mmCIF file with all atom_site columns, C-alpha atoms in Angstrom:
data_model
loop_
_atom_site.group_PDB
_atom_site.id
_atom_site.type_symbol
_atom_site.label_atom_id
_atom_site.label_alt_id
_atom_site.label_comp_id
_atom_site.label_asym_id
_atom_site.label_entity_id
_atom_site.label_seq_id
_atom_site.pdbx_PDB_ins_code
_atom_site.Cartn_x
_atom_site.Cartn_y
_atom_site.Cartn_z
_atom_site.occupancy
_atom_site.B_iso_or_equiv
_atom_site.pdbx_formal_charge
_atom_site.auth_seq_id
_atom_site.auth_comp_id
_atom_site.auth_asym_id
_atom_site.auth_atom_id
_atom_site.pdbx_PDB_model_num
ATOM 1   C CA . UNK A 1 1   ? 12.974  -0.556  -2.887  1.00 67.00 ? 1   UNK A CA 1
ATOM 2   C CA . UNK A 1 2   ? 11.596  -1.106  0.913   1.00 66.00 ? 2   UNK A CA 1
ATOM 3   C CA . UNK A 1 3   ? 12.308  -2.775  3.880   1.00 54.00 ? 3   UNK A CA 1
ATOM 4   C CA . UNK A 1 4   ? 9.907   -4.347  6.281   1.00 59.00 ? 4   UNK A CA 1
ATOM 5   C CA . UNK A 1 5   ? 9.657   -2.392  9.466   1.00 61.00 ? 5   UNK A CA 1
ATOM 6   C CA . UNK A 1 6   ? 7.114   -3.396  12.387  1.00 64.00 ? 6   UNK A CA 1
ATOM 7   C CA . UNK A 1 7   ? 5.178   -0.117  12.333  1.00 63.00 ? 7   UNK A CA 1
ATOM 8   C CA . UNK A 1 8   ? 5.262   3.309   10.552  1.00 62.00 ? 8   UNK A CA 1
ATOM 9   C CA . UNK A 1 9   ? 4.840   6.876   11.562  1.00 68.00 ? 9   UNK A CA 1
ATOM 10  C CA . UNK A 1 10  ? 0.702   8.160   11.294  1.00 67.00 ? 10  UNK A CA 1
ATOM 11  C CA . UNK A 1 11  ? 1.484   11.284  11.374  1.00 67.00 ? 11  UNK A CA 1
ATOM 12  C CA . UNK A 1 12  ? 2.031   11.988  7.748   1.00 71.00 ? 12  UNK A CA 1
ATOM 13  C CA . UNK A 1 13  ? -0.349  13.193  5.034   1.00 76.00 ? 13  UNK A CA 1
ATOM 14  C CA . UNK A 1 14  ? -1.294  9.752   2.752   1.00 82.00 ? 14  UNK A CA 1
ATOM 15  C CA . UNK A 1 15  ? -2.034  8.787   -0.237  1.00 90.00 ? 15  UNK A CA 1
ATOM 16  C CA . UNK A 1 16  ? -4.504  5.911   -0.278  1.00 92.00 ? 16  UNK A CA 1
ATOM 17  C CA . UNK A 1 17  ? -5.067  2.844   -2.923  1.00 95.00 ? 17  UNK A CA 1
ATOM 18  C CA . UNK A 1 18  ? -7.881  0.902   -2.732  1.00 95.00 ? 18  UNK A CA 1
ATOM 19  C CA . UNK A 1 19  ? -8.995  -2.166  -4.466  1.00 96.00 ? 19  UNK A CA 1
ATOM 20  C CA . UNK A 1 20  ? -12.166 -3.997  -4.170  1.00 97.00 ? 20  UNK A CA 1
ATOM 21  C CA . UNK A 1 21  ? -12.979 -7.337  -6.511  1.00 97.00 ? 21  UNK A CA 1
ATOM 22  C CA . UNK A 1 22  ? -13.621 -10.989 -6.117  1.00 97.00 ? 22  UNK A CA 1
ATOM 23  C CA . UNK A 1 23  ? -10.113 -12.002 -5.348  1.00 95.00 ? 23  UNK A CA 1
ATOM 24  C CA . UNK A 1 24  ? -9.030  -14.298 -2.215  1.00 93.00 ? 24  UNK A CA 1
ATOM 25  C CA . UNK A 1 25  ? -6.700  -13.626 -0.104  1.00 91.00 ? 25  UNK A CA 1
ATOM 26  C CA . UNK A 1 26  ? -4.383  -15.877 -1.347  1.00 90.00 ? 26  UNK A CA 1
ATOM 27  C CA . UNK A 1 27  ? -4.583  -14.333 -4.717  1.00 93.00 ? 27  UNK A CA 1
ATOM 28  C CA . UNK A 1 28  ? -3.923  -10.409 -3.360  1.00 92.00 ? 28  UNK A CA 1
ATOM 29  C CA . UNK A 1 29  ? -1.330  -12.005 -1.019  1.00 92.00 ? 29  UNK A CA 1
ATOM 30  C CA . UNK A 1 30  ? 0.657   -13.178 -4.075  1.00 93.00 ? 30  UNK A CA 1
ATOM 31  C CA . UNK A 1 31  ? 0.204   -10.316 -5.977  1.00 94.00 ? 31  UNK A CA 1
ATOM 32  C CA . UNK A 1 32  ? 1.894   -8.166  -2.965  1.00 91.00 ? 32  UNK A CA 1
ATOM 33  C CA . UNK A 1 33  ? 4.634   -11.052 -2.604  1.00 91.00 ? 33  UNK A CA 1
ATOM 34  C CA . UNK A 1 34  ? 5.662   -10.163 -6.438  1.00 92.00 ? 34  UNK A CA 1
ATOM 35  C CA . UNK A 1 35  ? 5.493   -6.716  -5.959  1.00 88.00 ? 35  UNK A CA 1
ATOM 36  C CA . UNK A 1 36  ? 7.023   -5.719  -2.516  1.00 85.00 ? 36  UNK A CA 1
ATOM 37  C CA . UNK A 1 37  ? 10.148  -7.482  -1.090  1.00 82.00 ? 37  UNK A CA 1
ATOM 38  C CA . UNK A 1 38  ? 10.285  -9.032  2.187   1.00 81.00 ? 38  UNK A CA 1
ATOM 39  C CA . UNK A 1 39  ? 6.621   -9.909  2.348   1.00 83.00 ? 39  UNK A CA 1
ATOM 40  C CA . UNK A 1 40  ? 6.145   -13.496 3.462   1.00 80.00 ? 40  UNK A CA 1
ATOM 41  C CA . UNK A 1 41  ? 5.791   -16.278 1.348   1.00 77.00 ? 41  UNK A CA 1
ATOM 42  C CA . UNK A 1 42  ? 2.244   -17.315 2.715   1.00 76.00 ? 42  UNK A CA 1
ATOM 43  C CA . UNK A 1 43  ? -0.040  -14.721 4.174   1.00 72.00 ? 43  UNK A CA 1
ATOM 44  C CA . UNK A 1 44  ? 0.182   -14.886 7.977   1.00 70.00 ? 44  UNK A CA 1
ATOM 45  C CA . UNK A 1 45  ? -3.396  -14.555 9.556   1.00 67.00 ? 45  UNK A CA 1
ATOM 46  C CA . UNK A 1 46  ? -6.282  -16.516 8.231   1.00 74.00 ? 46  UNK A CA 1
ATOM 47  C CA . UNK A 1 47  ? -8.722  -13.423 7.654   1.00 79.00 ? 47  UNK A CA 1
ATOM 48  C CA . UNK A 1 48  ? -6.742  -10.245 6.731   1.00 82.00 ? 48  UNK A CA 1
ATOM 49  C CA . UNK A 1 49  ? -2.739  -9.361  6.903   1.00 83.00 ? 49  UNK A CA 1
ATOM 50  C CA . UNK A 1 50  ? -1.220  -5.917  7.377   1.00 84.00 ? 50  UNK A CA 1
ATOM 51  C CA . UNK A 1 51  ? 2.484   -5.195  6.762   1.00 86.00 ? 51  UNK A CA 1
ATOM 52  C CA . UNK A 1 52  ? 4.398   -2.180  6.966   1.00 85.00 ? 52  UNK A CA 1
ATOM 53  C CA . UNK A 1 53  ? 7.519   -0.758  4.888   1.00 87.00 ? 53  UNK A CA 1
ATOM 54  C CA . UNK A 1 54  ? 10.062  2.075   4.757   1.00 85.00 ? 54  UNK A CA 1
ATOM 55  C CA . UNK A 1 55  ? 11.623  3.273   1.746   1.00 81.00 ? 55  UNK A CA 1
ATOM 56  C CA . UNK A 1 56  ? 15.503  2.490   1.531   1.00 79.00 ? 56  UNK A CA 1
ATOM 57  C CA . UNK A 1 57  ? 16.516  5.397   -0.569  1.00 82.00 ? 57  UNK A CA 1
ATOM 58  C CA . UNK A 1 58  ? 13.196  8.420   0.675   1.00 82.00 ? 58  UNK A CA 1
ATOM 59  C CA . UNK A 1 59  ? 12.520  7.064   4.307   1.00 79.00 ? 59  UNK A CA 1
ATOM 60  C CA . UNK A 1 60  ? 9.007   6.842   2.858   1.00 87.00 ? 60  UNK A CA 1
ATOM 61  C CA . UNK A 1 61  ? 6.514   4.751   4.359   1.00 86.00 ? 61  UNK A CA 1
ATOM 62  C CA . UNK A 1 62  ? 3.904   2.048   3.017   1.00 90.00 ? 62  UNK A CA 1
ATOM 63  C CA . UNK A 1 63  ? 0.854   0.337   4.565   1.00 89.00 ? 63  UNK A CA 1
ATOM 64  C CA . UNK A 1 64  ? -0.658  -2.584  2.869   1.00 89.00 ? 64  UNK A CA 1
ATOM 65  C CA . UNK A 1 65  ? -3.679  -3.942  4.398   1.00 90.00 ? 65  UNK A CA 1
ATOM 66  C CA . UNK A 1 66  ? -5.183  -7.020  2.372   1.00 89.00 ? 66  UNK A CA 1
ATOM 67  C CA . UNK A 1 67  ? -7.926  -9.346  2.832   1.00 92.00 ? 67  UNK A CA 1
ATOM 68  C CA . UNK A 1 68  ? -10.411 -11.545 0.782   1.00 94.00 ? 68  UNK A CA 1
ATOM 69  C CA . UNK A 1 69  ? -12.185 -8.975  -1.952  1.00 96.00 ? 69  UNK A CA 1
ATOM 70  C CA . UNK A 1 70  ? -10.448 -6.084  -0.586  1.00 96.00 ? 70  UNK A CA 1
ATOM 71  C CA . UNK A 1 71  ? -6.883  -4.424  -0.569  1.00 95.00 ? 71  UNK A CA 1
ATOM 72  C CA . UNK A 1 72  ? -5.622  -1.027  0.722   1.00 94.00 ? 72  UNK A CA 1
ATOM 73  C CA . UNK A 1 73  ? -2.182  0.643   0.390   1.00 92.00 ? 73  UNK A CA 1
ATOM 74  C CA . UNK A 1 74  ? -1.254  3.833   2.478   1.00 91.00 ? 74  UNK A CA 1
ATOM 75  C CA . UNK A 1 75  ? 1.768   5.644   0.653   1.00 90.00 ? 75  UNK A CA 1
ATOM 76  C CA . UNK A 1 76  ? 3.502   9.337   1.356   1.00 88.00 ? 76  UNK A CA 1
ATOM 77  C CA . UNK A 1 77  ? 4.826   8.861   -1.786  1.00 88.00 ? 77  UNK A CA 1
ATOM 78  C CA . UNK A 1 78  ? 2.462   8.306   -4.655  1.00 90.00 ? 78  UNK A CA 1
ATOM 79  C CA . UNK A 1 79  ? 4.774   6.894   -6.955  1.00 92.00 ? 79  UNK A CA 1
ATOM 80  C CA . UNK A 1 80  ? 4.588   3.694   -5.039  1.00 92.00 ? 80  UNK A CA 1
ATOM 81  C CA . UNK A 1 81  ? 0.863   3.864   -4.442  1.00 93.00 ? 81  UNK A CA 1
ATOM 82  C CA . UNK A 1 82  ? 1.370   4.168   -8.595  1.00 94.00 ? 82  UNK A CA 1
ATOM 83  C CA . UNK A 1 83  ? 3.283   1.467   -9.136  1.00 93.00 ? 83  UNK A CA 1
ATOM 84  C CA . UNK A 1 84  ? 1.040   -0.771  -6.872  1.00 94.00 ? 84  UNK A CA 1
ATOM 85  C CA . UNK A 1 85  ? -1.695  -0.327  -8.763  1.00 96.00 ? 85  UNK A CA 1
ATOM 86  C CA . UNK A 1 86  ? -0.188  -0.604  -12.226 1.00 96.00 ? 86  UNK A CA 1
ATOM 87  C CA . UNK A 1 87  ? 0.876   -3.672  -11.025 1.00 96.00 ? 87  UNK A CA 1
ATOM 88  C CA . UNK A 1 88  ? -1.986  -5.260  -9.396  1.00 96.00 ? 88  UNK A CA 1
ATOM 89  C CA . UNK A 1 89  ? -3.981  -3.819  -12.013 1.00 96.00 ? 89  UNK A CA 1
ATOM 90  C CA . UNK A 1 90  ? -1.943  -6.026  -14.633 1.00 96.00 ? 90  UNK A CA 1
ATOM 91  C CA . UNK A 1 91  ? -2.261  -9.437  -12.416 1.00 96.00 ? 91  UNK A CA 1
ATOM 92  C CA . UNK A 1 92  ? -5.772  -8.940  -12.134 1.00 96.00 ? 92  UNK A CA 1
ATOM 93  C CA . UNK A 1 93  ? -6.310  -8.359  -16.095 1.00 96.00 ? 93  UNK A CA 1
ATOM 94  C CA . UNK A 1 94  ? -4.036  -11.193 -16.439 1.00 96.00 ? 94  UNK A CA 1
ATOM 95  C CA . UNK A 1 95  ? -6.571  -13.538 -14.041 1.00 94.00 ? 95  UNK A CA 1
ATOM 96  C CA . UNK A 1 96  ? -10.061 -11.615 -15.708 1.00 96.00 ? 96  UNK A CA 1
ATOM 97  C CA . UNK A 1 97  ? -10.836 -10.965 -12.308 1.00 96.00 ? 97  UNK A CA 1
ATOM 98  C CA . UNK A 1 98  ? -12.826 -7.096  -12.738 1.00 97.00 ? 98  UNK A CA 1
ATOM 99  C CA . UNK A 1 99  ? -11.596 -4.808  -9.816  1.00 96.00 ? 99  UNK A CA 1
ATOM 100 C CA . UNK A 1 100 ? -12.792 -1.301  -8.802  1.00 97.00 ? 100 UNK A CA 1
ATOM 101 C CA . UNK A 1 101 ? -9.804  0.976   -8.312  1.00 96.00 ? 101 UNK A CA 1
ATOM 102 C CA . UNK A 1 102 ? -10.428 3.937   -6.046  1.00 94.00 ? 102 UNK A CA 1
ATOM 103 C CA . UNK A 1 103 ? -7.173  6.311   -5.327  1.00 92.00 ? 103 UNK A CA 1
ATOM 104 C CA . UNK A 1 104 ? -7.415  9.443   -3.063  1.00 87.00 ? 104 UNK A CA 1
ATOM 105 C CA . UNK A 1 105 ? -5.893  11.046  0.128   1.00 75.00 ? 105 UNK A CA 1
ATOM 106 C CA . UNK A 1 106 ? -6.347  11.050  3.708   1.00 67.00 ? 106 UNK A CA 1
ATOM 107 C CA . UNK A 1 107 ? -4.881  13.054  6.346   1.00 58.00 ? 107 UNK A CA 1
ATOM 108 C CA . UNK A 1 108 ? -4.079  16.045  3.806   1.00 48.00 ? 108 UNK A CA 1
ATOM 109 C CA . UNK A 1 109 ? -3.683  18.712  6.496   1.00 44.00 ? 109 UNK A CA 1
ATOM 110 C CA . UNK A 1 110 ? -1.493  17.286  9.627   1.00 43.00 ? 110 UNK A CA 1
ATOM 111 C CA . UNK A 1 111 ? 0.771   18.793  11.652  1.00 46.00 ? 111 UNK A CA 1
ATOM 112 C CA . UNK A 1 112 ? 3.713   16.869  10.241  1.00 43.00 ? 112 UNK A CA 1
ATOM 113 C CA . UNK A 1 113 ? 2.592   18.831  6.873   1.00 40.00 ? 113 UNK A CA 1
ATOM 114 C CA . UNK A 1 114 ? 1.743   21.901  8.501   1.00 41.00 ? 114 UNK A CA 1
ATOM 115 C CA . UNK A 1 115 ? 5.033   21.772  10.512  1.00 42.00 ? 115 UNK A CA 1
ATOM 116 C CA . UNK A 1 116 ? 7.187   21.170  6.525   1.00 40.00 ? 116 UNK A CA 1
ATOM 117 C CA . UNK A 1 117 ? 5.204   24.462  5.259   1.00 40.00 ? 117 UNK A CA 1
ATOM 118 C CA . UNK A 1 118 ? 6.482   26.190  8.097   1.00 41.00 ? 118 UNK A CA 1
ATOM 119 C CA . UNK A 1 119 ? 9.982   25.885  7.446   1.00 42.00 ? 119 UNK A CA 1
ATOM 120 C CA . UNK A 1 120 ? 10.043  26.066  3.522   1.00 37.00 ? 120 UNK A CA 1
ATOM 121 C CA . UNK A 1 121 ? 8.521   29.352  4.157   1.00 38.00 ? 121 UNK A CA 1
#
C-alpha cells in the first residue's frame, strides 16, 4: 500500500522497471491508476507524467515515470517493482499489445547503502 508524496529521497540504491511497447499514454496511465492508489483519474500533462509514492507500512519509495510507448518504475523494494510488472504485464497480454520488459538496478553502491553496511557491521 502507498501514499502519494510530492518527491522522494535519490539517495537510495534502486531497482528499475522498464517497459517499452506500442501503448499510449492513456493506456499505461490506466494501467498505473489500477495498480497504485492515489494516482489521478486522467493523466495530468499531455506528453509524459511522473508521480511519486512512499510505502505506508516500509517507508519505501516508488517512481513511476510514464509516457506514450514507454514506462519506468524506480523501487527500493523489488517486490513492488515485481508486482508492477506482473501486473502490467497481465493488462498488456490482456490488450495483445507485445512489450519488452527490461528489469535491473541503478545506483547499487551509494552512500545511503554504504552508510547501512556500516552499521550492520
Amino acid at each position: 500500500m502507498h501514499f502519494r508524496v510530492h518527491s522522494i529521497e535519490k539517495k537510495r540504491p534502486f531497482n528499475l522497471l522498464t517497459i517499452k511497447g506500442p501503448f499510449s499514454l492513456a493506456e499505461i496511465h490506466s494501467w498505473v491508476f489500477q495498480c497504485v492508489p492515489e494516482v489521478p483519474e486522467k493523466p495530468q500533462f499531455i506528453d509524459a507524467t511522473v508521480l511519486f509514492f512512499e510505502s505506508t507500512f516500509l517507508g519505501t519509495h516508488l517512481e513511476c515515470n510514464f509516457q506514450k510507448g514507454e514506462a519506468k518504475f524506480a523501487s527500493d523494494n523489488i517486490s513492488t517493482i515485481s508486482i508492477i510488472r506482473e501486473f502490467l504485464t497481465k493488462e498488456a497480454t490482456k490488450k495483445k499489445i507485445k512489450i519488452d520488459i527490461n528489469v535491473g538496478k541503478y545506483n547499487t553502491f551509494h552512500p545511503f547503502f554504504y552508510a547501512v553496511w556500516l552499521v550492520s557491521m
